[in-house]
Amino acid sequence: MSKTKSPRTVSVSQGIAQDTAFGAVTPPVYLSSTYTFEDFGRARQHEYSRTSNPTRDQLAETLASLEGGVLGIVTASGMSALDLALSILQPHDLLLAPHDCYGGSYRLIQGRAERGHFRTLFVDQNNRTALREAFALRPRLVLVETPSNPLMRVVDIAAVASMAKKADAKLAVDNTFLSPALQNPLRLGADFVIHSTTKYLNGHSDVVGGALVTADRADGEELAAWASLTGITGSPFDAYLTLRGLRTLFPRIEAQQRSATAIADLLVAHPAVQKVFYPGLARDPGHAIASSQQKGFGAMLSFEANLGEAGRRTFISSLKLFTLAESLGGVESLIAHPATMTHLGMGPAARATAGISDSLLRLSVGLEETQDLIDDLSEALDAGLAHER
Ligand SMILES: *Cc1c(COP(=O)(O)O)cnc(C)c1O
């Protein structure tokens, strides 16, 4: 093909019909930890799987292509991909981190800063004054998570990228909530994209994995070498499963997003709901920026229930299709209560600063029939309300 393939085609056709040994249509998985040398002093393309592996490299290349980057590194988890980005920091360096981010990211950053590995400042990245003041402190690395977990706050990637360029800082964007199907931070000026491939990229809740894609080759080679040294690279079998999940990324997230839009409308209208956080809603504060920098609003949303503790319990136990569990981005619908689950370890003070209340609930909308999901939520909300009365 002379023209470059569209991302949708790349996600489906990666590795297909390229096997030279047997003509296998689906690429095989290479589990071997080590590879023969062709001759004394003459290594082949792969020597040892911690450093490089055909299956994992295929996933890395596909993700780099989907994100419009130069080099991809596949890691054992989203956390290790974030930690790899943090490895560029030295003790005197400053990291600008978002004040509301994935709970695990918050704890990792906090823990490393407490051990003196770098300095950190958590800022509300939608507060222009706070952001300007933070950039005046000359950060070395800026981490953006947009839309943020769990409040779906949208950060203007291009605006932060231009501030980062001027300050000579690197910008890393956690793109887990949208996947490359709906947002490409590198095209908006970011230096690194971070993924928990556990979520939409694998999409079937049977792998924990991560990836980091760089815009620059030298950055990528340095980080790839570090990932190999620290041994955080992902397993080939996980890469194989993730490649399989990735083939259906676009149709999955598009269908999930359609249901999420309908669910957001239901929640806005329901008396048991106080507030809905979904950038797809026209009056959501992130709607304008999301419309310009995203290709869709995704399938994650949060809401504050108008229910006390007892009503909330009744609501959650009445749900039949939404399962109470952490994680997101799978084919099945999930519900989480951030204050007692994903964001418990953040502590009450940091949760209050981030605006994560005890009544906040987060939904990951799956691939079930839209009307079934709507019926499930509205019946359970009614049950929750009835309990309050
Ligand atoms: C899940 C998640 C992570 C961590 O990824 P793991 O694969 O669980 O290590 C990081 N960032 C976001 C936004 C996430 O949702």
Tab-separated table of C-alpha atoms and ligand atoms in Angstrom:
chain	number	residue	atom	x	y	z
A	1	MET	CA	0.000	0.000	0.000
A	2	SER	CA	1.381	3.398	-0.903
A	3	LYS	CA	-0.721	5.505	1.443
A	4	THR	CA	-0.199	5.158	5.199
A	5	LYS	CA	-2.747	2.846	6.773
A	6	SER	CA	-5.407	4.278	9.051
A	7	PRO	CA	-5.058	3.522	12.789
A	8	ARG	CA	-8.142	1.281	12.658
A	9	THR	CA	-6.503	-0.841	9.955
A	10	VAL	CA	-3.193	-0.897	11.833
A	11	SER	CA	-4.954	-2.185	14.972
A	12	VAL	CA	-6.584	-5.035	13.028
A	13	SER	CA	-3.900	-6.040	10.549
A	14	GLN	CA	-0.763	-5.921	12.740
A	15	GLY	CA	1.168	-9.144	12.246
A	16	ILE	CA	-1.503	-10.792	10.095
A	17	ALA	CA	-0.271	-13.182	7.382
A	18	GLN	CA	3.418	-12.491	7.953
A	19	ASP	CA	4.613	-15.838	9.252
A	20	THR	CA	7.385	-17.083	6.964
A	21	ALA	CA	7.773	-20.492	8.660
A	22	PHE	CA	4.255	-21.937	8.099
A	23	GLY	CA	2.162	-19.136	6.634
A	24	ALA	CA	0.132	-18.805	9.831
A	25	VAL	CA	-2.435	-16.034	9.393
A	26	THR	CA	-2.443	-15.164	13.093
A	27	PRO	CA	1.081	-14.396	14.314
A	28	PRO	CA	2.546	-17.030	16.657
A	29	VAL	CA	3.614	-16.255	20.221
A	30	TYR	CA	7.338	-16.556	20.936
A	31	LEU	CA	7.744	-17.638	24.538
A	32	SER	CA	11.444	-18.548	24.336
A	33	SER	CA	13.528	-16.640	26.892
A	34	THR	CA	16.708	-16.956	24.814
A	35	TYR	CA	17.797	-17.115	21.144
A	36	THR	CA	20.609	-18.888	19.324
A	37	PHE	CA	23.603	-16.953	18.108
A	38	GLU	CA	24.097	-17.326	14.382
A	39	ASP	CA	27.797	-17.792	14.921
A	40	PHE	CA	30.512	-16.966	17.388
A	41	GLY	CA	30.220	-13.220	18.108
A	42	ARG	CA	27.203	-12.910	15.786
A	43	ALA	CA	23.883	-12.329	17.553
A	44	ARG	CA	20.553	-12.411	15.745
A	45	GLN	CA	17.838	-9.759	16.105
A	46	HIS	CA	16.874	-11.187	19.508
A	47	GLU	CA	19.217	-12.509	22.202
A	48	TYR	CA	17.310	-12.543	25.469
A	49	SER	CA	13.609	-11.854	26.081
A	50	ARG	CA	14.008	-9.396	28.935
A	51	THR	CA	15.562	-7.028	26.390
A	52	SER	CA	13.653	-7.897	23.232
A	53	ASN	CA	11.104	-10.471	22.152
A	54	PRO	CA	9.306	-10.836	18.792
A	55	THR	CA	5.791	-10.903	20.273
A	56	ARG	CA	6.321	-8.064	22.735
A	57	ASP	CA	8.116	-5.994	20.085
A	58	GLN	CA	5.162	-6.433	17.726
A	59	LEU	CA	2.890	-4.961	20.388
A	60	ALA	CA	5.362	-2.133	21.066
A	61	GLU	CA	5.567	-1.251	17.372
A	62	THR	CA	1.795	-1.372	16.933
A	63	LEU	CA	1.213	0.910	19.925
A	64	ALA	CA	3.902	3.342	18.725
A	65	SER	CA	2.195	3.451	15.334
A	66	LEU	CA	-1.286	3.975	16.825
A	67	GLU	CA	-0.032	6.812	19.023
A	68	GLY	CA	1.962	8.458	16.216
A	69	GLY	CA	5.179	7.916	18.166
A	70	VAL	CA	8.659	6.705	17.299
A	71	LEU	CA	9.369	4.026	19.886
A	72	GLY	CA	7.173	1.901	22.152
A	73	ILE	CA	8.180	0.041	25.301
A	74	VAL	CA	5.869	-2.649	26.653
A	75	THR	CA	6.018	-3.059	30.416
A	76	ALA	CA	4.555	-5.495	32.940
A	77	SER	CA	1.935	-2.979	34.161
A	78	GLY	CA	0.694	0.566	33.773
A	79	MET	CA	2.461	1.418	37.018
A	80	SER	CA	5.827	0.247	35.695
A	81	ALA	CA	5.280	2.341	32.536
A	82	LEU	CA	4.695	5.390	34.744
A	83	ASP	CA	7.715	4.487	36.899
A	84	LEU	CA	9.801	4.257	33.730
A	85	ALA	CA	8.837	7.838	32.818
A	86	LEU	CA	9.679	8.927	36.394
A	87	SER	CA	13.150	7.363	35.985
A	88	ILE	CA	14.336	10.429	34.032
A	89	LEU	CA	14.131	12.436	37.275
A	90	GLN	CA	17.072	13.080	39.593
A	91	PRO	CA	16.822	14.102	43.266
A	92	HIS	CA	16.902	17.864	42.565
A	93	ASP	CA	14.360	17.579	39.697
A	94	LEU	CA	10.746	18.686	40.102
A	95	LEU	CA	7.735	16.710	38.856
A	96	LEU	CA	4.431	18.529	38.260
A	97	ALA	CA	1.710	15.973	38.883
A	98	PRO	CA	-2.087	16.286	38.672
A	99	HIS	CA	-3.919	16.690	41.999
A	100	ASP	CA	-6.565	14.203	40.865
A	101	CYS	CA	-5.105	11.159	39.203
A	102	TYR	CA	-5.247	7.374	39.401
A	103	GLY	CA	-4.799	6.465	43.090
A	104	GLY	CA	-1.858	4.148	42.395
A	105	SER	CA	-0.047	6.854	40.400
A	106	TYR	CA	-0.569	9.274	43.286
A	107	ARG	CA	0.896	6.800	45.796
A	108	LEU	CA	3.873	5.886	43.592
A	109	ILE	CA	4.758	9.548	43.034
A	110	GLN	CA	4.277	10.374	46.703
A	111	GLY	CA	6.343	7.346	47.792
A	112	ARG	CA	9.279	8.112	45.494
A	113	ALA	CA	9.223	11.806	46.459
A	114	GLU	CA	9.265	10.852	50.173
A	115	ARG	CA	12.309	8.665	49.536
A	116	GLY	CA	14.078	11.647	47.988
A	117	HIS	CA	14.132	10.313	44.398
A	118	PHE	CA	12.745	13.629	43.115
A	119	ARG	CA	10.651	16.579	44.278
A	120	THR	CA	6.984	16.764	43.414
A	121	LEU	CA	4.170	19.284	43.308
A	122	PHE	CA	0.529	18.254	42.847
A	123	VAL	CA	-1.399	20.989	41.026
A	124	ASP	CA	-4.867	21.561	39.662
A	125	GLN	CA	-3.881	21.666	35.990
A	126	ASN	CA	-7.074	23.489	35.041
A	127	ASN	CA	-6.160	26.396	37.290
A	128	ARG	CA	-4.141	28.622	34.922
A	129	THR	CA	-2.629	30.723	37.740
A	130	ALA	CA	-1.551	27.653	39.739
A	131	LEU	CA	-0.125	26.099	36.585
A	132	ARG	CA	1.838	29.243	35.660
A	133	GLU	CA	3.252	29.454	39.191
A	134	ALA	CA	4.192	25.784	39.074
A	135	PHE	CA	5.979	26.189	35.714
A	136	ALA	CA	7.950	29.108	37.167
A	137	LEU	CA	9.586	26.530	39.494
A	138	ARG	CA	11.219	24.941	36.397
A	139	PRO	CA	9.877	21.376	36.480
A	140	ARG	CA	11.803	18.673	34.625
A	141	LEU	CA	8.741	16.477	33.984
A	142	VAL	CA	5.006	17.194	33.826
A	143	LEU	CA	2.450	14.403	34.145
A	144	VAL	CA	-1.046	14.906	32.744
A	145	GLU	CA	-3.913	12.439	33.059
A	146	THR	CA	-6.837	13.407	30.837
A	147	PRO	CA	-9.667	12.673	31.284
A	148	SER	CA	-8.663	12.203	34.916
A	149	ASN	CA	-9.538	9.272	37.126
A	150	PRO	CA	-12.181	9.376	38.579
A	151	LEU	CA	-13.509	12.925	38.038
A	152	MET	CA	-13.158	13.014	34.239
A	153	ARG	CA	-11.480	16.428	34.349
A	154	VAL	CA	-10.130	17.371	30.939
A	155	VAL	CA	-6.732	19.059	30.632
A	156	ASP	CA	-5.735	21.015	27.508
A	157	ILE	CA	-2.769	18.918	26.313
A	158	ALA	CA	-1.570	21.368	23.634
A	159	ALA	CA	-1.598	24.282	26.115
A	160	VAL	CA	0.379	22.352	28.753
A	161	ALA	CA	2.735	21.047	26.021
A	162	SER	CA	3.572	24.572	24.918
A	163	MET	CA	4.207	25.673	28.535
A	164	ALA	CA	6.388	22.577	29.006
A	165	LYS	CA	8.406	23.339	25.827
A	166	LYS	CA	9.070	26.900	27.036
A	167	ALA	CA	10.154	25.614	30.470
A	168	ASP	CA	12.345	22.911	28.875
A	169	ALA	CA	10.315	20.210	30.649
A	170	LYS	CA	9.150	16.864	29.271
A	171	LEU	CA	5.429	16.168	29.120
A	172	ALA	CA	4.035	12.686	29.825
A	173	VAL	CA	0.329	12.015	29.265
A	174	ASP	CA	-1.516	9.040	30.743
A	175	ASN	CA	-3.862	8.115	27.881
A	176	THR	CA	-5.417	5.060	29.564
A	177	PHE	CA	-8.997	6.386	29.740
A	178	LEU	CA	-9.371	7.015	25.999
A	179	SER	CA	-6.799	4.805	24.261
A	180	PRO	CA	-5.157	5.841	20.969
A	181	ALA	CA	-8.502	5.248	19.236
A	182	LEU	CA	-9.858	8.466	20.779
A	183	GLN	CA	-6.851	10.624	21.692
A	184	ASN	CA	-3.250	11.001	20.510
A	185	PRO	CA	-1.296	13.155	22.987
A	186	LEU	CA	1.979	12.987	21.003
A	187	ARG	CA	0.260	14.753	18.104
A	188	LEU	CA	-0.696	17.514	20.564
A	189	GLY	CA	2.919	18.040	21.637
A	190	ALA	CA	3.491	15.517	24.437
A	191	ASP	CA	6.865	13.745	24.707
A	192	PHE	CA	5.652	10.495	26.295
A	193	VAL	CA	2.349	8.617	26.313
A	194	ILE	CA	1.703	6.183	29.153
A	195	HIS	CA	-0.850	3.362	29.053
A	196	SER	CA	-2.229	0.795	31.386
A	197	THR	CA	-2.836	-1.761	28.605
A	198	THR	CA	-4.808	-3.645	31.278
A	199	LYS	CA	-7.731	-1.388	30.354
A	200	TYR	CA	-9.066	-0.624	26.831
A	201	LEU	CA	-6.051	-1.829	24.827
A	202	ASN	CA	-6.319	-5.422	26.002
A	203	GLY	CA	-9.976	-4.876	26.803
A	204	HIS	CA	-10.858	-8.290	28.218
A	205	SER	CA	-9.797	-7.976	31.882
A	206	ASP	CA	-7.378	-10.902	31.657
A	207	VAL	CA	-3.990	-9.164	31.458
A	208	VAL	CA	-2.167	-6.598	33.596
A	209	GLY	CA	0.199	-4.664	31.364
A	210	GLY	CA	1.528	-1.257	30.417
A	211	ALA	CA	3.269	0.705	27.697
A	212	LEU	CA	5.209	3.892	27.169
A	213	VAL	CA	5.514	5.506	23.715
A	214	THR	CA	7.975	8.310	23.001
A	215	ALA	CA	7.940	11.066	20.395
A	216	ASP	CA	11.726	11.126	20.258
A	217	ARG	CA	14.049	8.249	19.334
A	218	ALA	CA	16.892	9.106	21.733
A	219	ASP	CA	14.427	9.346	24.663
A	220	GLY	CA	12.906	6.029	23.622
A	221	GLU	CA	16.227	4.222	23.319
A	222	GLU	CA	17.369	5.464	26.717
A	223	LEU	CA	14.110	4.378	28.378
A	224	ALA	CA	14.082	1.025	26.557
A	225	ALA	CA	17.593	0.327	27.842
A	226	TRP	CA	16.498	1.235	31.375
A	227	ALA	CA	13.381	-0.973	31.103
A	228	SER	CA	15.600	-3.879	30.065
A	229	LEU	CA	18.062	-3.259	32.913
A	230	THR	CA	15.366	-3.037	35.565
A	231	GLY	CA	13.521	-6.008	34.023
A	232	ILE	CA	10.103	-4.337	33.899
A	233	THR	CA	9.377	-5.442	30.324
A	234	GLY	CA	6.104	-7.346	29.868
A	235	SER	CA	5.724	-11.075	29.323
A	236	PRO	CA	5.375	-12.365	25.722
A	237	PHE	CA	2.166	-14.207	26.495
A	238	ASP	CA	0.581	-11.049	27.909
A	239	ALA	CA	1.721	-9.230	24.761
A	240	TYR	CA	0.081	-11.939	22.626
A	241	LEU	CA	-3.240	-11.551	24.460
A	242	THR	CA	-3.016	-7.758	24.274
A	243	LEU	CA	-2.369	-7.913	20.509
A	244	ARG	CA	-5.483	-10.073	20.211
A	245	GLY	CA	-7.566	-7.596	22.245
A	246	LEU	CA	-6.163	-4.660	20.302
A	247	ARG	CA	-7.611	-5.955	17.004
A	248	THR	CA	-11.109	-5.030	18.209
A	249	LEU	CA	-10.164	-1.805	20.034
A	250	PHE	CA	-11.970	0.592	17.685
A	251	PRO	CA	-15.360	-1.172	17.442
A	252	ARG	CA	-15.289	-1.957	21.178
A	253	ILE	CA	-14.688	1.575	22.377
A	254	GLU	CA	-17.109	3.056	19.828
A	255	ALA	CA	-19.952	0.809	20.997
A	256	GLN	CA	-19.087	1.351	24.667
A	257	GLN	CA	-19.038	5.101	24.099
A	258	ARG	CA	-22.506	5.043	22.509
A	259	SER	CA	-23.902	3.322	25.601
A	260	ALA	CA	-22.012	5.717	27.910
A	261	THR	CA	-23.670	8.705	26.202
A	262	ALA	CA	-27.127	7.197	26.759
A	263	ILE	CA	-26.252	6.356	30.372
A	264	ALA	CA	-25.035	9.913	31.036
A	265	ASP	CA	-28.420	11.219	29.814
A	266	LEU	CA	-30.258	8.768	32.087
A	267	LEU	CA	-28.157	9.770	35.118
A	268	VAL	CA	-28.643	13.505	34.517
A	269	ALA	CA	-32.416	12.989	34.588
A	270	HIS	CA	-32.600	10.587	37.568
A	271	PRO	CA	-33.664	11.978	40.996
A	272	ALA	CA	-31.154	9.719	42.796
A	273	VAL	CA	-28.263	11.474	41.028
A	274	GLN	CA	-26.824	14.818	42.099
A	275	LYS	CA	-24.041	15.402	39.605
A	276	VAL	CA	-22.684	13.636	36.508
A	277	PHE	CA	-19.067	13.868	35.370
A	278	TYR	CA	-18.864	13.089	31.640
A	279	PRO	CA	-17.131	15.414	29.148
A	280	GLY	CA	-19.634	14.332	26.487
A	281	LEU	CA	-22.347	16.368	28.236
A	282	ALA	CA	-22.642	19.835	26.689
A	283	ARG	CA	-22.516	21.560	30.082
A	284	ASP	CA	-19.555	19.598	31.410
A	285	PRO	CA	-16.655	22.016	32.120
A	286	GLY	CA	-14.330	19.854	29.987
A	287	HIS	CA	-16.701	19.600	27.007
A	288	ALA	CA	-15.095	22.264	24.769
A	289	ILE	CA	-11.500	21.077	25.193
A	290	ALA	CA	-12.537	17.418	24.963
A	291	SER	CA	-14.397	18.165	21.711
A	292	SER	CA	-11.298	19.686	20.196
A	293	GLN	CA	-8.578	17.305	21.402
A	294	GLN	CA	-10.468	13.979	21.527
A	295	LYS	CA	-12.096	11.935	18.777
A	296	GLY	CA	-14.809	10.826	21.194
A	297	PHE	CA	-15.784	11.171	24.830
A	298	GLY	CA	-15.059	7.583	25.808
A	299	ALA	CA	-16.951	5.148	27.996
A	300	MET	CA	-15.915	6.153	31.517
A	301	LEU	CA	-18.139	8.345	33.658
A	302	SER	CA	-18.676	9.197	37.291
A	303	PHE	CA	-21.577	10.536	39.289
A	304	GLU	CA	-22.449	11.693	42.759
A	305	ALA	CA	-25.438	9.804	44.055
A	306	ASN	CA	-28.094	11.633	45.988
A	307	LEU	CA	-28.097	8.723	48.430
A	308	GLY	CA	-26.857	8.176	51.957
A	309	GLU	CA	-24.661	5.229	52.883
A	310	ALA	CA	-27.624	2.817	53.194
A	311	GLY	CA	-29.165	3.924	49.898
A	312	ARG	CA	-25.799	3.591	48.176
A	313	ARG	CA	-25.424	0.046	49.479
A	314	THR	CA	-28.910	-0.875	48.260
A	315	PHE	CA	-28.197	0.688	44.865
A	316	ILE	CA	-24.942	-1.226	44.392
A	317	SER	CA	-26.302	-4.561	45.645
A	318	SER	CA	-29.358	-4.192	43.374
A	319	LEU	CA	-27.232	-3.940	40.215
A	320	LYS	CA	-27.213	-7.087	38.090
A	321	LEU	CA	-25.017	-6.121	35.123
A	322	PHE	CA	-22.603	-3.602	36.683
A	323	THR	CA	-20.145	-5.560	38.834
A	324	LEU	CA	-18.522	-3.928	41.869
A	325	ALA	CA	-14.827	-4.135	40.998
A	326	GLU	CA	-11.769	-1.999	40.327
A	327	SER	CA	-10.269	-1.623	36.850
A	328	LEU	CA	-12.011	-0.543	33.662
A	329	GLY	CA	-12.051	-0.795	29.895
A	330	GLY	CA	-13.148	-4.440	29.640
A	331	VAL	CA	-16.081	-5.871	27.715
A	332	GLU	CA	-18.065	-6.151	30.988
A	333	SER	CA	-19.600	-3.180	32.807
A	334	LEU	CA	-18.074	-2.316	36.178
A	335	ILE	CA	-18.894	0.061	38.997
A	336	ALA	CA	-16.399	1.337	41.565
A	337	HIS	CA	-16.620	3.438	44.699
A	338	PRO	CA	-13.338	5.416	44.562
A	339	ALA	CA	-13.343	6.516	48.223
A	340	THR	CA	-13.240	2.907	49.487
A	341	MET	CA	-11.560	1.262	46.490
A	342	THR	CA	-9.232	2.792	43.878
A	343	HIS	CA	-8.565	6.015	45.807
A	344	LEU	CA	-8.653	4.672	49.401
A	345	GLY	CA	-4.862	4.830	49.788
A	346	MET	CA	-4.807	8.492	48.744
A	347	GLY	CA	-6.143	9.421	52.203
A	348	PRO	CA	-9.189	11.588	53.064
A	349	ALA	CA	-7.326	14.923	52.903
A	350	ALA	CA	-5.942	14.398	49.375
A	351	ARG	CA	-9.337	13.032	48.255
A	352	ALA	CA	-11.066	16.165	49.558
A	353	THR	CA	-8.532	18.404	47.745
A	354	ALA	CA	-9.129	16.441	44.547
A	355	GLY	CA	-12.919	16.682	44.966
A	356	ILE	CA	-13.490	12.921	45.358
A	357	SER	CA	-16.473	12.693	47.704
A	358	ASP	CA	-17.832	9.624	49.503
A	359	SER	CA	-20.926	9.723	47.281
A	360	LEU	CA	-18.895	9.465	44.060
A	361	LEU	CA	-19.346	6.333	41.943
A	362	ARG	CA	-17.452	5.473	38.773
A	363	LEU	CA	-18.768	3.453	35.848
A	364	SER	CA	-16.855	1.596	33.171
A	365	VAL	CA	-19.448	0.953	30.478
A	366	GLY	CA	-19.104	-2.414	28.763
A	367	LEU	CA	-20.415	-4.021	25.607
A	368	GLU	CA	-23.780	-5.269	26.881
A	369	GLU	CA	-26.965	-4.061	25.126
A	370	THR	CA	-27.437	-0.348	25.923
A	371	GLN	CA	-31.055	-0.711	27.033
A	372	ASP	CA	-30.170	-3.547	29.422
A	373	LEU	CA	-27.544	-1.340	31.057
A	374	ILE	CA	-29.965	1.570	31.330
A	375	ASP	CA	-32.664	-0.646	32.852
A	376	ASP	CA	-30.180	-2.103	35.323
A	377	LEU	CA	-28.994	1.335	36.503
A	378	SER	CA	-32.405	2.944	36.684
A	379	GLU	CA	-33.995	0.037	38.583
A	380	ALA	CA	-31.113	-0.065	41.063
A	381	LEU	CA	-31.199	3.726	41.537
A	382	ASP	CA	-34.946	3.512	42.200
A	383	ALA	CA	-34.270	0.807	44.790
A	384	GLY	CA	-31.612	3.023	46.406
A	385	LEU	CA	-34.037	5.953	46.583
A	386	ALA	CA	-36.810	3.753	48.016
A	387	HIS	CA	-34.422	2.703	50.777
A	388	GLU	CA	-33.799	6.347	51.733
A	389	ARG	CA	-37.475	7.106	52.216
B	1	LIG	C1	-5.116	1.333	35.914
B	1	LIG	C2	-4.449	2.621	35.686
B	1	LIG	C3	-3.068	2.771	35.888
B	1	LIG	C4	-2.206	1.639	36.432
B	1	LIG	O1	-2.139	0.586	35.541
B	1	LIG	P1	-1.889	-0.965	35.984
B	1	LIG	O2	-1.940	-1.686	34.708
B	1	LIG	O3	-2.974	-1.324	36.949
B	1	LIG	O4	-0.550	-1.007	36.648
B	1	LIG	C5	-2.497	4.002	35.608
B	1	LIG	N1	-3.241	5.034	35.171
B	1	LIG	C6	-4.570	4.929	34.981
B	1	LIG	C7	-5.327	6.115	34.472
B	1	LIG	C8	-5.220	3.730	35.229
B	1	LIG	O5	-6.542	3.637	35.051
